[in-house]
Coordinates of C-alpha atoms in Angstrom, one line a residue:
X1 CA 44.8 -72.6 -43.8
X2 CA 46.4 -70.8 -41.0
X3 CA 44.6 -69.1 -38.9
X4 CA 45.2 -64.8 -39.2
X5 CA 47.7 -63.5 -36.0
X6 CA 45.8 -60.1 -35.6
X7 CA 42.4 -58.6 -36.4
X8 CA 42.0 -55.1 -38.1
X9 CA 38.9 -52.9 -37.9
X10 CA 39.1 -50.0 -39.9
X11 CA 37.3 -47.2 -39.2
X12 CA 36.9 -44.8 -42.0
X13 CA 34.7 -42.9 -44.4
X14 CA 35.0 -42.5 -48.4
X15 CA 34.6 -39.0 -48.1
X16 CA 37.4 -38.8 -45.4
X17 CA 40.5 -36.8 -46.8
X18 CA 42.4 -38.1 -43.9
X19 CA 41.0 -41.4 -44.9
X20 CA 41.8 -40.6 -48.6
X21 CA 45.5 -39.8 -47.5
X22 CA 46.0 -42.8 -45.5
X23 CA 45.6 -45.0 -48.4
X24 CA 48.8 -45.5 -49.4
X25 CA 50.1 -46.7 -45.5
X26 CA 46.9 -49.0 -45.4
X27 CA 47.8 -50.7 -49.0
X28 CA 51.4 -51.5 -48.1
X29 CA 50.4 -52.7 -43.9
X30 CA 47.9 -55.1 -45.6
X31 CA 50.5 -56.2 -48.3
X32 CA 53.3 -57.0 -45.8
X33 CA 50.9 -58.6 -43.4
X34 CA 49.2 -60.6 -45.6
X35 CA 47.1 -63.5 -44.6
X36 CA 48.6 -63.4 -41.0
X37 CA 46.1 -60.3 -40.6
X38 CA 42.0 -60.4 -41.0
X39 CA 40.6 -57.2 -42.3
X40 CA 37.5 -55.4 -41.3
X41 CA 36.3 -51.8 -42.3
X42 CA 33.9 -50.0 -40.8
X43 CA 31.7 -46.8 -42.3
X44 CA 31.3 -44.4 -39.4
X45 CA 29.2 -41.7 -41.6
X46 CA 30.9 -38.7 -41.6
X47 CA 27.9 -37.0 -43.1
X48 CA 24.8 -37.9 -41.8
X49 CA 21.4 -37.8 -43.4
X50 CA 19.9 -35.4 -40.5
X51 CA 22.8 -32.8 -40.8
X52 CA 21.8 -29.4 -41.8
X53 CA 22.0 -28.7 -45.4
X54 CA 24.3 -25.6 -45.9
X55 CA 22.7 -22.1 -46.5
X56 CA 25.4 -21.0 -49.1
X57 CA 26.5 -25.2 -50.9
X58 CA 29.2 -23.2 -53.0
X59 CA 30.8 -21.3 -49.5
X60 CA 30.4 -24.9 -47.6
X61 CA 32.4 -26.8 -50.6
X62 CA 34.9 -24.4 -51.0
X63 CA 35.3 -24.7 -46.8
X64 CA 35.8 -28.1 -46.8
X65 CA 38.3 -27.8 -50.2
X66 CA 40.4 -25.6 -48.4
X67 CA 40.2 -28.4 -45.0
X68 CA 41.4 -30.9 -48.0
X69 CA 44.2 -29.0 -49.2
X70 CA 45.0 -28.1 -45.5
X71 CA 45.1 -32.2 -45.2
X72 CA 47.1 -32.5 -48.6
X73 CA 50.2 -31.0 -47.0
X74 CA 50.4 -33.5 -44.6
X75 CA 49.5 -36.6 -46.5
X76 CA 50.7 -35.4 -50.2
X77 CA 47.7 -36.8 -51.7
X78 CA 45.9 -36.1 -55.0
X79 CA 43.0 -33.6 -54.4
X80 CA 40.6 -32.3 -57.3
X81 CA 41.1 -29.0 -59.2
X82 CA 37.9 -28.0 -57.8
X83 CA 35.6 -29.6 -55.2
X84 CA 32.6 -28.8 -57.5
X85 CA 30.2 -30.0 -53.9
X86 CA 30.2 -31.0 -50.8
X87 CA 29.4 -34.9 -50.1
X88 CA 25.5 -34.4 -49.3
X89 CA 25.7 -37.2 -47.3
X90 CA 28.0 -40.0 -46.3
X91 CA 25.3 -43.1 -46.6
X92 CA 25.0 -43.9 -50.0
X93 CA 29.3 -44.6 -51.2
X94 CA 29.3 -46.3 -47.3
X95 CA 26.2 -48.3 -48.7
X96 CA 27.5 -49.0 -52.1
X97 CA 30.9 -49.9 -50.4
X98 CA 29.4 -52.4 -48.0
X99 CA 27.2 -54.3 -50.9
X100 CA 30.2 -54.6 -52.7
X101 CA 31.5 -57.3 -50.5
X102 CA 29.1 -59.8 -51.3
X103 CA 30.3 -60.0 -55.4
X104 CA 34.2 -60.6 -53.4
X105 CA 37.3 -58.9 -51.4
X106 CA 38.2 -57.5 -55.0
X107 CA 35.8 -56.0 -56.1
X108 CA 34.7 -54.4 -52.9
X109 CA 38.1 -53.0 -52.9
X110 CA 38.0 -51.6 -56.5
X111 CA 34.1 -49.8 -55.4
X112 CA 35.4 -47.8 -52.8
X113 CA 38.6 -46.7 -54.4
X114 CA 36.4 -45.4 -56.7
X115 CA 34.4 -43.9 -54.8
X116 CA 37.0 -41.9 -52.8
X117 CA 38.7 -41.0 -56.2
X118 CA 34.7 -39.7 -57.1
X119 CA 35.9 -36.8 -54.7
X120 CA 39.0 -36.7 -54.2
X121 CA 40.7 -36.8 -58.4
X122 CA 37.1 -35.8 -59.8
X123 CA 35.4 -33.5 -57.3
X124 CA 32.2 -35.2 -58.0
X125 CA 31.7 -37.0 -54.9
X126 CA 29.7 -40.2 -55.7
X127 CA 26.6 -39.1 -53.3
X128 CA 23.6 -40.2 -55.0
X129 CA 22.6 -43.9 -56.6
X130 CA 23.7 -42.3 -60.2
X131 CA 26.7 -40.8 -58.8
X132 CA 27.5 -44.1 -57.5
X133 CA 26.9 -46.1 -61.0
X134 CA 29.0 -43.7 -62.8
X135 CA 32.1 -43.7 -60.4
X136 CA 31.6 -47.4 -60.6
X137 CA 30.8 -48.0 -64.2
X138 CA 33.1 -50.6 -66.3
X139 CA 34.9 -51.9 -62.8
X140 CA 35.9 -55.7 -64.7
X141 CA 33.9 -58.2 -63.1
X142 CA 31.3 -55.7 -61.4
X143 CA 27.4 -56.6 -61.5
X144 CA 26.1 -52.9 -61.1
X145 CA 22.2 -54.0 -61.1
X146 CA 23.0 -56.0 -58.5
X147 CA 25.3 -53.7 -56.3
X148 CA 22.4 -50.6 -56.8
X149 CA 19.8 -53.6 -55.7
X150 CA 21.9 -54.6 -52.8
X151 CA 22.4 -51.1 -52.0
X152 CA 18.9 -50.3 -51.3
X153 CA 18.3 -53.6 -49.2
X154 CA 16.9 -53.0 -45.7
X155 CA 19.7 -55.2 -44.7
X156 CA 22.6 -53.3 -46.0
X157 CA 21.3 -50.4 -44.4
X158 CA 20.9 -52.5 -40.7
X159 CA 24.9 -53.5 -41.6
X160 CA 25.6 -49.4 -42.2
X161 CA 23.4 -48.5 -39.3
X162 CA 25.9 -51.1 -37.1
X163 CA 28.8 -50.0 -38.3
X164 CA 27.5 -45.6 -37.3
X165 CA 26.5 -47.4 -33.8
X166 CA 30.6 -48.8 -33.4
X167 CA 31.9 -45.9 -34.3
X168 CA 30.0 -43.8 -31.5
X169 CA 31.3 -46.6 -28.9
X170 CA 35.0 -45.7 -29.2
X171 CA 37.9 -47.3 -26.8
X172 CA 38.2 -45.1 -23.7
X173 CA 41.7 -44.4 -24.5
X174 CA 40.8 -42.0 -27.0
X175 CA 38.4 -40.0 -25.6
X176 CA 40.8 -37.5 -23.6
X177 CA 43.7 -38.3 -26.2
X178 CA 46.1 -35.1 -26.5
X179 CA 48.5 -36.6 -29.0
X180 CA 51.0 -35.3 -31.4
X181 CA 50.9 -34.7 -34.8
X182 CA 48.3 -32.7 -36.9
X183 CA 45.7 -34.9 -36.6
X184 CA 46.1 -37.1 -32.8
X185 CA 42.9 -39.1 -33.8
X186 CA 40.8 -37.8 -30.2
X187 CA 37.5 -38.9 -30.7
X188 CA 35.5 -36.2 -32.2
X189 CA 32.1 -34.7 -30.2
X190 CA 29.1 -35.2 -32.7
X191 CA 25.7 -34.1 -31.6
X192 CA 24.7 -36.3 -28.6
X193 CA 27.6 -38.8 -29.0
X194 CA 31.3 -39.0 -29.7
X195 CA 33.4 -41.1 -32.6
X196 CA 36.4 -41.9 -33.8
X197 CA 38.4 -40.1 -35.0
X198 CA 38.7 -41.4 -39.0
X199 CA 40.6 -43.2 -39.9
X200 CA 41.1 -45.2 -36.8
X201 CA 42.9 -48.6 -36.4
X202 CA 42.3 -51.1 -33.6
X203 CA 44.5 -54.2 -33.5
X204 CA 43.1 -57.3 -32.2
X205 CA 45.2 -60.8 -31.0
X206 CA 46.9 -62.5 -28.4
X207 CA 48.8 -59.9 -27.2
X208 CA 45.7 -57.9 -26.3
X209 CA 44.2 -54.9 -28.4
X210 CA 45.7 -51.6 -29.9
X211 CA 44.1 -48.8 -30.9
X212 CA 46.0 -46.2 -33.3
X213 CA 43.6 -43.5 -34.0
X214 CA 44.5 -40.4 -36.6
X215 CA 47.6 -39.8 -39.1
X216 CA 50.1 -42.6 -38.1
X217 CA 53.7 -43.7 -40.5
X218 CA 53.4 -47.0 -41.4
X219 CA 56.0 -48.1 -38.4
X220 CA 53.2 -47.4 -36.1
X221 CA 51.1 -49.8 -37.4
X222 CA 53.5 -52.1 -38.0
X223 CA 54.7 -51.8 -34.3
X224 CA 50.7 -52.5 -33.1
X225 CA 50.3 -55.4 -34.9
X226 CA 53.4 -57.3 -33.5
X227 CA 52.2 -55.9 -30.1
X228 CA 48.1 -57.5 -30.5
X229 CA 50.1 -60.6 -32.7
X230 CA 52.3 -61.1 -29.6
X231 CA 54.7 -62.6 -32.3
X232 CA 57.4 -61.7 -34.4
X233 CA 55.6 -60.1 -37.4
X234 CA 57.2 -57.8 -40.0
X235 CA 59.0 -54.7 -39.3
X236 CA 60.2 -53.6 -42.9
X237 CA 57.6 -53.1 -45.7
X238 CA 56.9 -55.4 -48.2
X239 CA 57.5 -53.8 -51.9
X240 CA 56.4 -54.7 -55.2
X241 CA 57.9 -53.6 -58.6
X242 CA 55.8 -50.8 -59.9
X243 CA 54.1 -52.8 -62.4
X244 CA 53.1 -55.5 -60.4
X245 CA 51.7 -53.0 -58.0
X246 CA 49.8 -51.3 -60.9
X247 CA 48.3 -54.6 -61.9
X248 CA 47.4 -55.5 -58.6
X249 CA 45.9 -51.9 -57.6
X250 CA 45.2 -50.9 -61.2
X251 CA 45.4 -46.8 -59.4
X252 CA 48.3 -45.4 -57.8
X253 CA 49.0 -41.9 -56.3
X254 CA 52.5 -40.4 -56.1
X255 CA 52.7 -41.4 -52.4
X256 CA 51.2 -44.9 -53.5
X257 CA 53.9 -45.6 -55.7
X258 CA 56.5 -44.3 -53.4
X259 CA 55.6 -46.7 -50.7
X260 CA 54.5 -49.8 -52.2
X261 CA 57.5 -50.1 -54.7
X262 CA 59.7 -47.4 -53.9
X263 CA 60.4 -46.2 -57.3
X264 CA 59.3 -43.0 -58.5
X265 CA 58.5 -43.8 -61.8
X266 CA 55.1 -45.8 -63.1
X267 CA 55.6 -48.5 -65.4
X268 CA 55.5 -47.2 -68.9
X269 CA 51.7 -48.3 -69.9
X270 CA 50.6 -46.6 -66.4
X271 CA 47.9 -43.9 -67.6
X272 CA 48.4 -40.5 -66.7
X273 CA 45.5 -38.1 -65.0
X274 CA 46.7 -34.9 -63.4
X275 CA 44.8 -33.7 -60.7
X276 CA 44.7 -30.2 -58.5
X277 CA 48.3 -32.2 -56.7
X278 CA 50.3 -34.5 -58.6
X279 CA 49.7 -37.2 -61.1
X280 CA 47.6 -40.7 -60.1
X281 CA 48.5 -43.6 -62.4
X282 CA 46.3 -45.6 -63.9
X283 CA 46.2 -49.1 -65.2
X284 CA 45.0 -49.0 -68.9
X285 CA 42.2 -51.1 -68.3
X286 CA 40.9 -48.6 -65.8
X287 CA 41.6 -44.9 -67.8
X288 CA 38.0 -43.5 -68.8
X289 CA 37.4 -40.6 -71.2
X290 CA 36.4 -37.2 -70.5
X291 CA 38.2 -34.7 -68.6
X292 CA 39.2 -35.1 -64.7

């Protein structure tokens, strides 16, 4: 098997709404690279355990629901009717989301889908071990006993713990950055050290590295890869018909749909939930009972 032309960290957070809104350019970069790209997300915590609880938690989540919709006009995502908390803290969906790999690249993927959907269609974010088991229940193939075990393992917490160490190390060329756009991706002061900004991008290869920090059109990325590849990759998206993509995601947003296939219309079985903005599109093996 060939070996991949450039290396992708991710740096991100499930409780991101930049993150959250990013999804749809990340889904269609890694289907039009491929295998010639290797993949690698990192959890930088963007609520930590030692953070101050709020005084008022009702005045804190309707803060950061207003920061979401603020992000929503930008990235057109899906946000909640009603943020009914604020993400406590950031460790347990980054904990869940790194055990995941270890039952496969699928099924990791389907955990922290769900997990951002816990907050961002739901407004339940998925902040506890029970939270976690019921944004994750009935996942096909998913061994939940072992993901909770694996959660609580002294060694996924060393790989979390790793990953909140990179992401205080950022690339000097984001430290000072004054870029454009409403979010330029300057890394972010936090207590005694500074971060990413999330999501971030850096683009490893031949041709050297990249880093793309913030709210960036899929061109962007595609544009850094070619540059770290230092070969003649891909400059046009790769597009599926909407119900292969819905098999192969099994959860599309408007802006999902739009980019990946570029229809506007879901295959007929696709599932219908409407959130606080827009419809997201389920597969019918994934739709769940009970209001959103």
């Amino acid at each position: 098997m060939a070996q991949p032309l450039v290396r992708i960290t991710e740096y991100t957070d499930p409780a991101c709404p930049w993150a959250w809104g990013s999804e749809p350019v990340f889904r269609s970069l890694r289907q039009t690279l491929g295998a010639r790209a290797q993949w690698r997300q990192v959890f930088g915590i963007l609520f930590d355990e030692d953070d101050d609880p709020a005084p008022d938690p009702d005045a804190e989540a309707r803060w950061y629901e207003r920061f979401i919709h603020e992000v929503t006009a930008h990235t057109d995502a899906p946000y909640p009717h009603r943020l009914r908390w604020l993400t406590r803290t950031s460790w347990p969906a980054s904990l869940a989301a790194t055990a995941a790999a270890s039952q496969g690249p699928g099924i990791a993927e389907r955990v922290l889908r769900r997990l951002r959907e816990s907050t961002f269609v739901h407004g339940a974010p998925a902040d506890t071990p029970a939270g976690i088991r019921d944004a994750v229940r009935d996942i096909p193939g998913l061994d939940i006993d072992r993901l909770l075990h694996e959660l609580a393992d002294p060694l996924t917490r060393k790989a979390v713990r790793a990953d909140w160490a990179e992401t205080r190390a950022p690339v000097p060329e984001v430290l000072g950055l004054d870029g454009p756009g409403p979010h330029p991706g300057r890394a972010k002061e936090t207590g005694d050290h500074r971060r990413y900004a999330l999501p971030t991008l850096l683009f490893d290869g031949p041709g050297g590295q990249v880093c793309v920090p913030g709210w960036r059109p899929l061109e962007t990325y595609l544009e850094a890869a070619r540059t770290a590849a230092a070969a003649p990759l891909p400059r046009t998206p790769v597009r599926r018909s909407p119900r292969e993509a819905l098999e192969r995601w099994r959860s599309l947003t408007g802006p999902e749909l739009a980019l990946l296939t570029g229809e506007s219309e879901p295959p007929p079985e696709a599932v219908r939930i409407d959130t606080g903005h827009g419809p997201l599109w389920l597969h019918p093996g994934e739709a769940r009972p009970g209001p959103v």
